[in-house]
Amino acid sequence: MGSVVEEAEARTRTYHARISEALGREEVGPVVEEAEVYTGKVRDVYRPKWRSDIVVLFATGRQSAFDRQLAVVPFKGIVLNKISWWWFEMTRDLSPNHAIACPEPSVLIAERTTVFPVEFVVRGYMTGSTATSMWTHYKNGARTYCGIALPEGMVKNQKLDPVVVTPTTKDRARDEPISPADIIASGRMTQADWDFCAATALDIFRRGQEVAAARGLILVDTKYEFGKTTDGRILLVDELHTPDSSRYWLAASYEQRHAAGLEPENVDKEFLRLWYRDRCDPYEDATIPEAPADLVCELSRRYILLYELITGQKFDCWEPATTQHRASLVRQALDALPVTSSAARGARARVHSSSTTAARA
């Protein structure tokens, strides 16, 4: 009998035909009517006009890296959302989070917060291929990264001891590494909020590494985001330990491959980044090559593989909901939520009243 990873690898390779059939199929909204909509790199964010305390996140198959969109990956949005929901449930004892309900595989209903303009990148290994990665800075001669002093003689993919928090700015332009001291000095966060979030990020990362190790994986690094509610509570927000926000390696082959100077076997989007790195300058080139269909299918399979390994559940969402059915499921879930403020109750009454008037007209 093979390992858990080997069995999952063999099983997910049988999904190729279903993945191929879904190529080019991008799910679209609206997920919520009567809402303000913001389109992000991967998620569409809906802010219902009658619920100022709620956001609805719709995860799509859009694949981005190097600050640009590269492809649309079948089933990716579903995998991202289901993995995040699973991890949010698994870490509530470590930190409160914004996740309220998952009414449909690609949709998360969440508590609305004001997100800190900082991404908490936690690293367990010296690696990376992007302009902001620790390894890119180190190989270019930097020996201080995000305020952390680094010794001479480190090599790519080496384990870091201890695990470190290396924050980046969260800006509309390119994210940049920043030290905790500069975060405080710039007014992005208070010292107390930084201390709380950094400590929480380390706790959640350690839990993630423990769970990953039990499934034959290494959680290499990840990024967390935190937000503050109107009543001052700090919540873990956005996504959690997904293949978009995290790097995963196969544990069984890491030591041998690292000793041989080879790249670890990864189960995330890093191989797509490396494919583009080998063929162009994805940061500077005006046009870049289109990702081949077989590469996109393999990325989809890896997303599904990671979902099955982490959760221990078989992926079964091959037939996504129609736009109308998805919107209906979300509306039912929203209507079932308690209204927590008088402002939200008033807004809800106004929206429902206008909807009724429009229907009668």
mmCIF file of C-alpha atoms in Angstrom:
data_model
loop_
_atom_site.group_PDB
_atom_site.id
_atom_site.type_symbol
_atom_site.label_atom_id
_atom_site.label_comp_id
_atom_site.label_asym_id
_atom_site.label_seq_id
_atom_site.Cartn_x
_atom_site.Cartn_y
_atom_site.Cartn_z
ATOM 1 C CA MET A 1 0.000 0.000 0.000
ATOM 2 C CA GLY A 2 1.421 3.391 -0.992
ATOM 3 C CA SER A 3 1.708 6.517 1.104
ATOM 4 C CA VAL A 4 -1.154 8.963 1.502
ATOM 5 C CA VAL A 5 0.543 11.268 -0.998
ATOM 6 C CA GLU A 6 1.131 8.492 -3.550
ATOM 7 C CA GLU A 7 -2.481 7.344 -3.331
ATOM 8 C CA ALA A 8 -3.779 10.896 -3.745
ATOM 9 C CA GLU A 9 -1.409 11.486 -6.673
ATOM 10 C CA ALA A 10 -2.696 8.377 -8.450
ATOM 11 C CA ARG A 11 -6.331 9.217 -7.759
ATOM 12 C CA THR A 12 -6.142 12.830 -8.920
ATOM 13 C CA ARG A 13 -4.416 11.847 -12.162
ATOM 14 C CA THR A 14 -7.656 10.111 -13.116
ATOM 15 C CA TYR A 15 -9.362 13.538 -12.998
ATOM 16 C CA HIS A 16 -7.570 14.786 -16.121
ATOM 17 C CA ALA A 17 -10.519 14.329 -18.505
ATOM 18 C CA ARG A 18 -12.915 16.241 -16.253
ATOM 19 C CA ILE A 19 -10.408 19.035 -15.793
ATOM 20 C CA SER A 20 -9.783 19.269 -19.548
ATOM 21 C CA GLU A 21 -13.515 19.521 -20.234
ATOM 22 C CA ALA A 22 -13.709 22.543 -17.930
ATOM 23 C CA LEU A 23 -10.899 24.513 -19.611
ATOM 24 C CA GLY A 24 -12.022 28.001 -20.577
ATOM 25 C CA ARG A 25 -15.081 27.876 -18.344
ATOM 26 C CA GLU A 26 -14.970 30.825 -15.981
ATOM 27 C CA GLU A 27 -17.739 31.184 -13.445
ATOM 28 C CA VAL A 28 -19.220 34.661 -13.238
ATOM 29 C CA GLY A 29 -21.575 36.569 -10.943
ATOM 30 C CA PRO A 30 -23.489 38.359 -9.779
ATOM 31 C CA VAL A 31 -23.356 36.378 -6.561
ATOM 32 C CA VAL A 32 -25.256 39.062 -4.649
ATOM 33 C CA GLU A 33 -27.725 41.496 -6.133
ATOM 34 C CA GLU A 34 -28.109 44.967 -4.619
ATOM 35 C CA ALA A 35 -24.453 45.078 -3.623
ATOM 36 C CA GLU A 36 -21.302 47.060 -4.227
ATOM 37 C CA VAL A 37 -18.814 44.887 -6.112
ATOM 38 C CA TYR A 38 -15.028 44.974 -6.102
ATOM 39 C CA THR A 39 -13.120 42.720 -8.511
ATOM 40 C CA GLY A 40 -9.798 41.553 -7.091
ATOM 41 C CA LYS A 41 -7.040 39.434 -8.603
ATOM 42 C CA VAL A 42 -8.805 36.201 -7.696
ATOM 43 C CA ARG A 43 -11.915 37.059 -5.692
ATOM 44 C CA ASP A 44 -14.955 39.186 -6.380
ATOM 45 C CA VAL A 45 -16.002 40.994 -3.205
ATOM 46 C CA TYR A 46 -19.676 41.855 -2.693
ATOM 47 C CA ARG A 47 -20.853 44.301 -0.045
ATOM 48 C CA PRO A 48 -24.631 43.914 0.365
ATOM 49 C CA LYS A 49 -26.291 47.310 0.589
ATOM 50 C CA TRP A 50 -28.508 46.132 3.428
ATOM 51 C CA ARG A 51 -25.652 44.584 5.490
ATOM 52 C CA SER A 52 -22.821 46.985 6.285
ATOM 53 C CA ASP A 53 -21.301 44.369 8.604
ATOM 54 C CA ILE A 54 -21.016 41.606 5.969
ATOM 55 C CA VAL A 55 -18.958 40.851 2.858
ATOM 56 C CA VAL A 56 -19.445 38.000 0.406
ATOM 57 C CA LEU A 57 -16.310 36.614 -1.249
ATOM 58 C CA PHE A 58 -16.622 34.743 -4.549
ATOM 59 C CA ALA A 59 -13.449 32.798 -5.406
ATOM 60 C CA THR A 60 -12.779 32.462 -9.143
ATOM 61 C CA GLY A 61 -10.350 30.454 -11.245
ATOM 62 C CA ARG A 62 -8.257 33.492 -12.132
ATOM 63 C CA GLN A 63 -4.568 32.729 -11.707
ATOM 64 C CA SER A 64 -2.289 35.641 -10.918
ATOM 65 C CA ALA A 65 1.412 36.018 -10.199
ATOM 66 C CA PHE A 66 4.018 38.692 -10.829
ATOM 67 C CA ASP A 67 1.251 41.300 -10.384
ATOM 68 C CA ARG A 68 -0.665 40.121 -13.482
ATOM 69 C CA GLN A 69 -3.217 37.504 -14.521
ATOM 70 C CA LEU A 70 -1.735 34.414 -16.155
ATOM 71 C CA ALA A 71 -4.620 32.004 -16.770
ATOM 72 C CA VAL A 72 -8.043 30.747 -15.681
ATOM 73 C CA VAL A 73 -7.702 27.435 -13.846
ATOM 74 C CA PRO A 74 -10.662 25.015 -13.689
ATOM 75 C CA PHE A 75 -12.058 24.366 -10.195
ATOM 76 C CA LYS A 76 -9.453 26.604 -8.592
ATOM 77 C CA GLY A 77 -11.964 28.950 -6.972
ATOM 78 C CA ILE A 78 -13.829 26.063 -5.389
ATOM 79 C CA VAL A 79 -10.614 24.551 -4.040
ATOM 80 C CA LEU A 80 -9.408 27.859 -2.609
ATOM 81 C CA ASN A 81 -12.689 28.529 -0.858
ATOM 82 C CA LYS A 82 -13.139 25.021 0.527
ATOM 83 C CA ILE A 83 -9.548 24.866 1.805
ATOM 84 C CA SER A 84 -9.879 28.266 3.466
ATOM 85 C CA TRP A 85 -13.156 27.304 5.109
ATOM 86 C CA TRP A 86 -11.607 24.047 6.383
ATOM 87 C CA TRP A 87 -8.614 25.864 7.874
ATOM 88 C CA PHE A 88 -10.754 28.629 9.382
ATOM 89 C CA GLU A 89 -12.726 25.956 11.218
ATOM 90 C CA MET A 90 -9.513 24.181 12.290
ATOM 91 C CA THR A 91 -7.904 27.295 13.804
ATOM 92 C CA ARG A 92 -10.766 29.055 15.596
ATOM 93 C CA ASP A 93 -9.201 28.006 18.912
ATOM 94 C CA LEU A 94 -6.080 30.022 18.005
ATOM 95 C CA SER A 95 -7.697 33.116 16.539
ATOM 96 C CA PRO A 96 -11.154 34.456 15.769
ATOM 97 C CA ASN A 97 -11.673 34.836 12.035
ATOM 98 C CA HIS A 98 -14.091 36.512 9.667
ATOM 99 C CA ALA A 99 -15.635 33.337 8.186
ATOM 100 C CA ILE A 100 -19.363 33.007 8.928
ATOM 101 C CA ALA A 101 -20.779 30.594 6.348
ATOM 102 C CA CYS A 102 -19.936 28.707 3.165
ATOM 103 C CA PRO A 103 -23.316 28.490 1.392
ATOM 104 C CA GLU A 104 -21.841 27.314 -1.933
ATOM 105 C CA PRO A 105 -18.410 25.772 -2.666
ATOM 106 C CA SER A 106 -16.950 28.941 -4.185
ATOM 107 C CA VAL A 107 -18.564 31.471 -1.826
ATOM 108 C CA LEU A 108 -17.655 32.627 1.675
ATOM 109 C CA ILE A 109 -19.834 34.916 3.774
ATOM 110 C CA ALA A 110 -17.642 36.861 6.163
ATOM 111 C CA GLU A 111 -17.684 39.570 8.795
ATOM 112 C CA ARG A 112 -16.597 42.910 7.398
ATOM 113 C CA THR A 113 -13.448 44.520 8.793
ATOM 114 C CA THR A 114 -10.999 47.282 8.017
ATOM 115 C CA VAL A 115 -7.987 45.296 6.839
ATOM 116 C CA PHE A 116 -4.542 46.348 8.018
ATOM 117 C CA PRO A 117 -2.399 47.457 5.022
ATOM 118 C CA VAL A 118 0.155 44.771 5.866
ATOM 119 C CA GLU A 119 0.540 41.148 4.781
ATOM 120 C CA PHE A 120 2.014 38.874 7.429
ATOM 121 C CA VAL A 121 4.302 36.551 5.484
ATOM 122 C CA VAL A 122 5.537 33.709 7.691
ATOM 123 C CA ARG A 123 8.512 31.751 6.386
ATOM 124 C CA GLY A 124 9.855 28.387 7.478
ATOM 125 C CA TYR A 125 12.409 28.081 4.660
ATOM 126 C CA MET A 126 14.760 30.308 2.678
ATOM 127 C CA THR A 127 13.154 30.181 -0.749
ATOM 128 C CA GLY A 128 11.081 32.013 -3.355
ATOM 129 C CA SER A 129 11.266 33.259 -6.945
ATOM 130 C CA THR A 130 9.454 36.605 -6.879
ATOM 131 C CA ALA A 131 11.049 40.031 -6.553
ATOM 132 C CA THR A 132 9.936 40.303 -2.917
ATOM 133 C CA SER A 133 11.012 36.824 -1.770
ATOM 134 C CA MET A 134 13.619 36.330 0.938
ATOM 135 C CA TRP A 135 15.831 34.199 -1.318
ATOM 136 C CA THR A 136 15.814 36.767 -4.137
ATOM 137 C CA HIS A 137 17.011 39.440 -1.715
ATOM 138 C CA TYR A 138 19.578 37.133 -0.105
ATOM 139 C CA LYS A 139 21.171 35.918 -3.346
ATOM 140 C CA ASN A 140 21.458 39.560 -4.442
ATOM 141 C CA GLY A 141 23.565 40.312 -1.382
ATOM 142 C CA ALA A 142 21.081 41.495 1.242
ATOM 143 C CA ARG A 143 21.808 40.249 4.761
ATOM 144 C CA THR A 144 18.927 42.044 6.422
ATOM 145 C CA TYR A 145 15.356 41.291 5.401
ATOM 146 C CA CYS A 146 12.326 42.951 6.982
ATOM 147 C CA GLY A 147 14.548 43.970 9.883
ATOM 148 C CA ILE A 148 15.828 40.400 10.402
ATOM 149 C CA ALA A 149 19.608 39.815 10.301
ATOM 150 C CA LEU A 150 20.586 36.833 8.135
ATOM 151 C CA PRO A 151 23.897 34.928 8.458
ATOM 152 C CA GLU A 152 26.351 34.253 5.655
ATOM 153 C CA GLY A 153 26.398 30.895 3.900
ATOM 154 C CA MET A 154 22.686 30.215 3.592
ATOM 155 C CA VAL A 155 21.443 28.309 0.545
ATOM 156 C CA LYS A 156 18.152 28.193 -1.289
ATOM 157 C CA ASN A 157 15.411 26.037 0.265
ATOM 158 C CA GLN A 158 17.268 25.801 3.586
ATOM 159 C CA LYS A 159 15.128 25.462 6.696
ATOM 160 C CA LEU A 160 14.873 28.583 8.845
ATOM 161 C CA ASP A 161 15.189 28.189 12.595
ATOM 162 C CA PRO A 162 13.273 29.860 14.043
ATOM 163 C CA VAL A 163 10.343 30.521 11.745
ATOM 164 C CA VAL A 164 10.153 34.244 10.961
ATOM 165 C CA VAL A 165 7.479 36.836 10.203
ATOM 166 C CA THR A 166 8.522 38.940 7.189
ATOM 167 C CA PRO A 167 5.781 41.483 6.490
ATOM 168 C CA THR A 168 5.114 43.218 3.202
ATOM 169 C CA THR A 169 3.138 46.315 2.387
ATOM 170 C CA LYS A 170 -0.369 45.785 1.063
ATOM 171 C CA ASP A 171 -0.636 48.448 -1.606
ATOM 172 C CA ARG A 172 -2.356 48.901 -4.953
ATOM 173 C CA ALA A 173 1.057 48.854 -6.605
ATOM 174 C CA ARG A 174 3.618 46.104 -6.025
ATOM 175 C CA ASP A 175 3.910 44.791 -2.464
ATOM 176 C CA GLU A 176 7.275 45.499 -0.843
ATOM 177 C CA PRO A 177 9.051 44.007 2.195
ATOM 178 C CA ILE A 178 8.878 46.232 5.266
ATOM 179 C CA SER A 179 10.243 45.982 8.803
ATOM 180 C CA PRO A 180 8.012 45.980 11.890
ATOM 181 C CA ALA A 181 9.655 49.239 12.986
ATOM 182 C CA ASP A 182 8.702 50.908 9.696
ATOM 183 C CA ILE A 183 5.161 49.550 9.957
ATOM 184 C CA ILE A 184 4.760 51.284 13.299
ATOM 185 C CA ALA A 185 6.557 54.466 12.207
ATOM 186 C CA SER A 186 4.410 54.787 9.069
ATOM 187 C CA GLY A 187 1.188 54.464 11.041
ATOM 188 C CA ARG A 188 0.102 51.276 9.291
ATOM 189 C CA MET A 189 -0.403 49.592 12.671
ATOM 190 C CA THR A 190 0.057 50.350 16.341
ATOM 191 C CA GLN A 191 2.708 48.455 18.283
ATOM 192 C CA ALA A 192 0.031 46.573 20.225
ATOM 193 C CA ASP A 193 -1.842 45.520 17.082
ATOM 194 C CA TRP A 194 1.402 44.433 15.394
ATOM 195 C CA ASP A 195 2.480 42.366 18.399
ATOM 196 C CA PHE A 196 -0.895 40.642 18.590
ATOM 197 C CA CYS A 197 -1.105 39.854 14.870
ATOM 198 C CA ALA A 198 2.516 38.693 14.562
ATOM 199 C CA ALA A 199 2.175 36.322 17.518
ATOM 200 C CA THR A 200 -1.133 34.998 16.188
ATOM 201 C CA ALA A 201 0.367 34.459 12.733
ATOM 202 C CA LEU A 202 3.161 32.341 14.229
ATOM 203 C CA ASP A 203 0.662 30.255 16.226
ATOM 204 C CA ILE A 204 -1.465 29.571 13.158
ATOM 205 C CA PHE A 205 1.592 28.758 11.039
ATOM 206 C CA ARG A 206 2.811 26.207 13.587
ATOM 207 C CA ARG A 207 -0.627 24.572 13.539
ATOM 208 C CA GLY A 208 -0.489 24.545 9.754
ATOM 209 C CA GLN A 209 2.926 22.889 9.748
ATOM 210 C CA GLU A 210 1.740 20.217 12.190
ATOM 211 C CA VAL A 211 -1.315 19.360 10.109
ATOM 212 C CA ALA A 212 0.675 19.406 6.860
ATOM 213 C CA ALA A 213 3.368 17.109 8.289
ATOM 214 C CA ALA A 214 0.734 14.541 9.257
ATOM 215 C CA ARG A 215 -0.336 14.472 5.597
ATOM 216 C CA GLY A 216 3.136 14.115 4.092
ATOM 217 C CA LEU A 217 3.526 17.814 3.313
ATOM 218 C CA ILE A 218 5.724 20.712 4.384
ATOM 219 C CA LEU A 219 4.024 24.072 4.835
ATOM 220 C CA VAL A 220 6.955 26.171 3.632
ATOM 221 C CA ASP A 221 5.585 29.690 3.907
ATOM 222 C CA THR A 222 2.307 31.546 3.742
ATOM 223 C CA LYS A 223 0.742 34.953 4.157
ATOM 224 C CA TYR A 224 -1.933 36.066 6.577
ATOM 225 C CA GLU A 225 -4.096 39.154 6.704
ATOM 226 C CA PHE A 226 -5.875 40.652 9.685
ATOM 227 C CA GLY A 227 -8.638 43.212 9.993
ATOM 228 C CA LYS A 228 -10.332 45.144 12.767
ATOM 229 C CA THR A 229 -14.092 45.309 13.275
ATOM 230 C CA THR A 230 -15.965 48.489 14.146
ATOM 231 C CA ASP A 231 -16.041 47.369 17.789
ATOM 232 C CA GLY A 232 -12.263 46.868 17.905
ATOM 233 C CA ARG A 233 -11.915 43.091 17.525
ATOM 234 C CA ILE A 234 -9.003 41.807 15.407
ATOM 235 C CA LEU A 235 -9.940 38.947 13.065
ATOM 236 C CA LEU A 236 -7.976 36.712 10.729
ATOM 237 C CA VAL A 237 -9.335 37.507 7.241
ATOM 238 C CA ASP A 238 -8.977 36.777 3.519
ATOM 239 C CA GLU A 239 -7.801 33.197 2.849
ATOM 240 C CA LEU A 240 -5.960 30.604 4.901
ATOM 241 C CA HIS A 241 -3.234 28.114 3.909
ATOM 242 C CA THR A 242 -4.429 27.818 0.314
ATOM 243 C CA PRO A 243 -2.125 26.972 -2.617
ATOM 244 C CA ASP A 244 -2.408 30.637 -3.631
ATOM 245 C CA SER A 245 -1.289 32.069 -0.307
ATOM 246 C CA SER A 246 1.061 29.248 0.672
ATOM 247 C CA ARG A 247 3.908 27.120 -0.566
ATOM 248 C CA TYR A 248 3.773 23.361 0.033
ATOM 249 C CA TRP A 249 6.484 20.761 -0.593
ATOM 250 C CA LEU A 250 6.374 16.967 -0.458
ATOM 251 C CA ALA A 251 8.070 15.966 2.790
ATOM 252 C CA ALA A 252 9.301 12.515 1.721
ATOM 253 C CA SER A 253 11.710 13.789 -0.924
ATOM 254 C CA TYR A 254 12.770 17.125 0.571
ATOM 255 C CA GLU A 255 15.973 16.098 2.384
ATOM 256 C CA GLN A 256 17.359 14.032 -0.496
ATOM 257 C CA ARG A 257 16.591 16.617 -3.143
ATOM 258 C CA HIS A 258 17.896 19.480 -1.021
ATOM 259 C CA ALA A 259 21.168 17.641 -0.396
ATOM 260 C CA ALA A 260 21.504 17.095 -4.163
ATOM 261 C CA GLY A 261 20.874 20.764 -4.902
ATOM 262 C CA LEU A 262 17.537 20.047 -6.575
ATOM 263 C CA GLU A 263 14.311 22.005 -6.205
ATOM 264 C CA PRO A 264 11.823 20.395 -3.784
ATOM 265 C CA GLU A 265 8.761 18.704 -5.220
ATOM 266 C CA ASN A 266 6.020 21.286 -4.786
ATOM 267 C CA VAL A 267 2.237 21.122 -4.637
ATOM 268 C CA ASP A 268 1.356 24.736 -5.375
ATOM 269 C CA LYS A 269 1.622 27.332 -8.124
ATOM 270 C CA GLU A 270 5.411 27.704 -7.850
ATOM 271 C CA PHE A 271 6.012 25.497 -10.887
ATOM 272 C CA LEU A 272 3.903 27.908 -12.970
ATOM 273 C CA ARG A 273 5.983 30.834 -11.703
ATOM 274 C CA LEU A 274 9.163 28.983 -12.649
ATOM 275 C CA TRP A 275 7.763 28.181 -16.122
ATOM 276 C CA TYR A 276 7.258 31.895 -16.781
ATOM 277 C CA ARG A 277 10.602 32.813 -15.242
ATOM 278 C CA ASP A 278 12.336 30.477 -17.723
ATOM 279 C CA ARG A 279 10.626 32.081 -20.732
ATOM 280 C CA CYS A 280 10.290 35.804 -20.038
ATOM 281 C CA ASP A 281 10.592 38.600 -17.527
ATOM 282 C CA PRO A 282 7.029 38.513 -16.173
ATOM 283 C CA TYR A 283 7.500 41.769 -14.277
ATOM 284 C CA GLU A 284 8.831 43.841 -17.183
ATOM 285 C CA ASP A 285 7.752 42.279 -20.508
ATOM 286 C CA ALA A 286 4.668 43.929 -22.029
ATOM 287 C CA THR A 287 3.466 40.615 -23.452
ATOM 288 C CA ILE A 288 4.120 37.179 -22.028
ATOM 289 C CA PRO A 289 3.476 33.690 -23.442
ATOM 290 C CA GLU A 290 0.143 31.995 -22.852
ATOM 291 C CA ALA A 291 0.284 29.092 -20.437
ATOM 292 C CA PRO A 292 -0.195 25.789 -22.360
ATOM 293 C CA ALA A 293 -3.405 23.867 -21.727
ATOM 294 C CA ASP A 294 -1.561 20.889 -20.248
ATOM 295 C CA LEU A 295 0.181 23.191 -17.773
ATOM 296 C CA VAL A 296 -3.131 24.749 -16.704
ATOM 297 C CA CYS A 297 -4.687 21.283 -16.308
ATOM 298 C CA GLU A 298 -1.750 20.146 -14.192
ATOM 299 C CA LEU A 299 -2.097 23.212 -11.992
ATOM 300 C CA SER A 300 -5.791 22.429 -11.514
ATOM 301 C CA ARG A 301 -4.919 18.849 -10.573
ATOM 302 C CA ARG A 302 -2.381 20.072 -8.038
ATOM 303 C CA TYR A 303 -4.928 22.382 -6.446
ATOM 304 C CA ILE A 304 -7.348 19.458 -6.133
ATOM 305 C CA LEU A 305 -4.545 17.189 -4.873
ATOM 306 C CA LEU A 306 -3.714 19.629 -2.116
ATOM 307 C CA TYR A 307 -7.381 19.919 -1.141
ATOM 308 C CA GLU A 308 -7.677 16.143 -0.809
ATOM 309 C CA LEU A 309 -4.406 15.791 1.108
ATOM 310 C CA ILE A 310 -5.143 18.567 3.591
ATOM 311 C CA THR A 311 -8.802 17.867 4.287
ATOM 312 C CA GLY A 312 -8.807 14.095 3.806
ATOM 313 C CA GLN A 313 -11.936 14.546 1.676
ATOM 314 C CA LYS A 314 -12.422 13.554 -1.954
ATOM 315 C CA PHE A 315 -13.106 16.432 -4.337
ATOM 316 C CA ASP A 316 -16.676 16.139 -5.643
ATOM 317 C CA CYS A 317 -17.589 19.574 -7.021
ATOM 318 C CA TRP A 318 -17.357 18.804 -10.726
ATOM 319 C CA GLU A 319 -20.646 20.488 -11.636
ATOM 320 C CA PRO A 320 -20.618 24.083 -10.362
ATOM 321 C CA ALA A 321 -23.881 25.778 -9.514
ATOM 322 C CA THR A 322 -25.495 28.002 -12.105
ATOM 323 C CA THR A 323 -25.228 31.725 -11.485
ATOM 324 C CA GLN A 324 -28.920 31.880 -10.552
ATOM 325 C CA HIS A 325 -28.749 28.924 -8.158
ATOM 326 C CA ARG A 326 -25.580 30.236 -6.520
ATOM 327 C CA ALA A 327 -27.165 33.649 -5.985
ATOM 328 C CA SER A 328 -30.228 31.970 -4.477
ATOM 329 C CA LEU A 329 -28.116 29.944 -2.031
ATOM 330 C CA VAL A 330 -26.198 33.035 -0.979
ATOM 331 C CA ARG A 331 -29.364 35.080 -0.506
ATOM 332 C CA GLN A 332 -30.909 32.372 1.658
ATOM 333 C CA ALA A 333 -27.780 32.257 3.810
ATOM 334 C CA LEU A 334 -27.687 36.041 4.147
ATOM 335 C CA ASP A 335 -31.362 36.228 5.078
ATOM 336 C CA ALA A 336 -30.759 33.616 7.789
ATOM 337 C CA LEU A 337 -28.083 35.721 9.500
ATOM 338 C CA PRO A 338 -29.081 37.858 12.478
ATOM 339 C CA VAL A 339 -29.000 41.601 11.843
ATOM 340 C CA THR A 340 -26.580 43.016 14.390
ATOM 341 C CA SER A 341 -27.035 46.773 14.060
ATOM 342 C CA SER A 342 -29.860 49.277 13.686
ATOM 343 C CA ALA A 343 -28.097 50.790 10.659
ATOM 344 C CA ALA A 344 -28.017 47.406 8.940
ATOM 345 C CA ARG A 345 -31.675 46.792 9.767
ATOM 346 C CA GLY A 346 -32.639 50.162 8.305
ATOM 347 C CA ALA A 347 -30.613 49.596 5.141
ATOM 348 C CA ARG A 348 -32.127 46.154 4.707
ATOM 349 C CA ALA A 349 -35.641 47.543 5.025
ATOM 350 C CA ARG A 350 -34.941 50.243 2.435
ATOM 351 C CA VAL A 351 -33.438 47.806 -0.070
ATOM 352 C CA HIS A 352 -36.243 45.282 0.331
ATOM 353 C CA SER A 353 -38.817 48.046 0.004
ATOM 354 C CA SER A 354 -37.278 49.332 -3.228
ATOM 355 C CA SER A 355 -37.019 45.774 -4.575
ATOM 356 C CA THR A 356 -40.698 45.172 -3.862
ATOM 357 C CA THR A 357 -41.667 48.452 -5.524
ATOM 358 C CA ALA A 358 -39.610 47.594 -8.595
ATOM 359 C CA ALA A 359 -41.177 44.139 -8.784
ATOM 360 C CA ARG A 360 -44.690 45.605 -8.656
ATOM 361 C CA ALA A 361 -43.822 48.112 -11.352
#
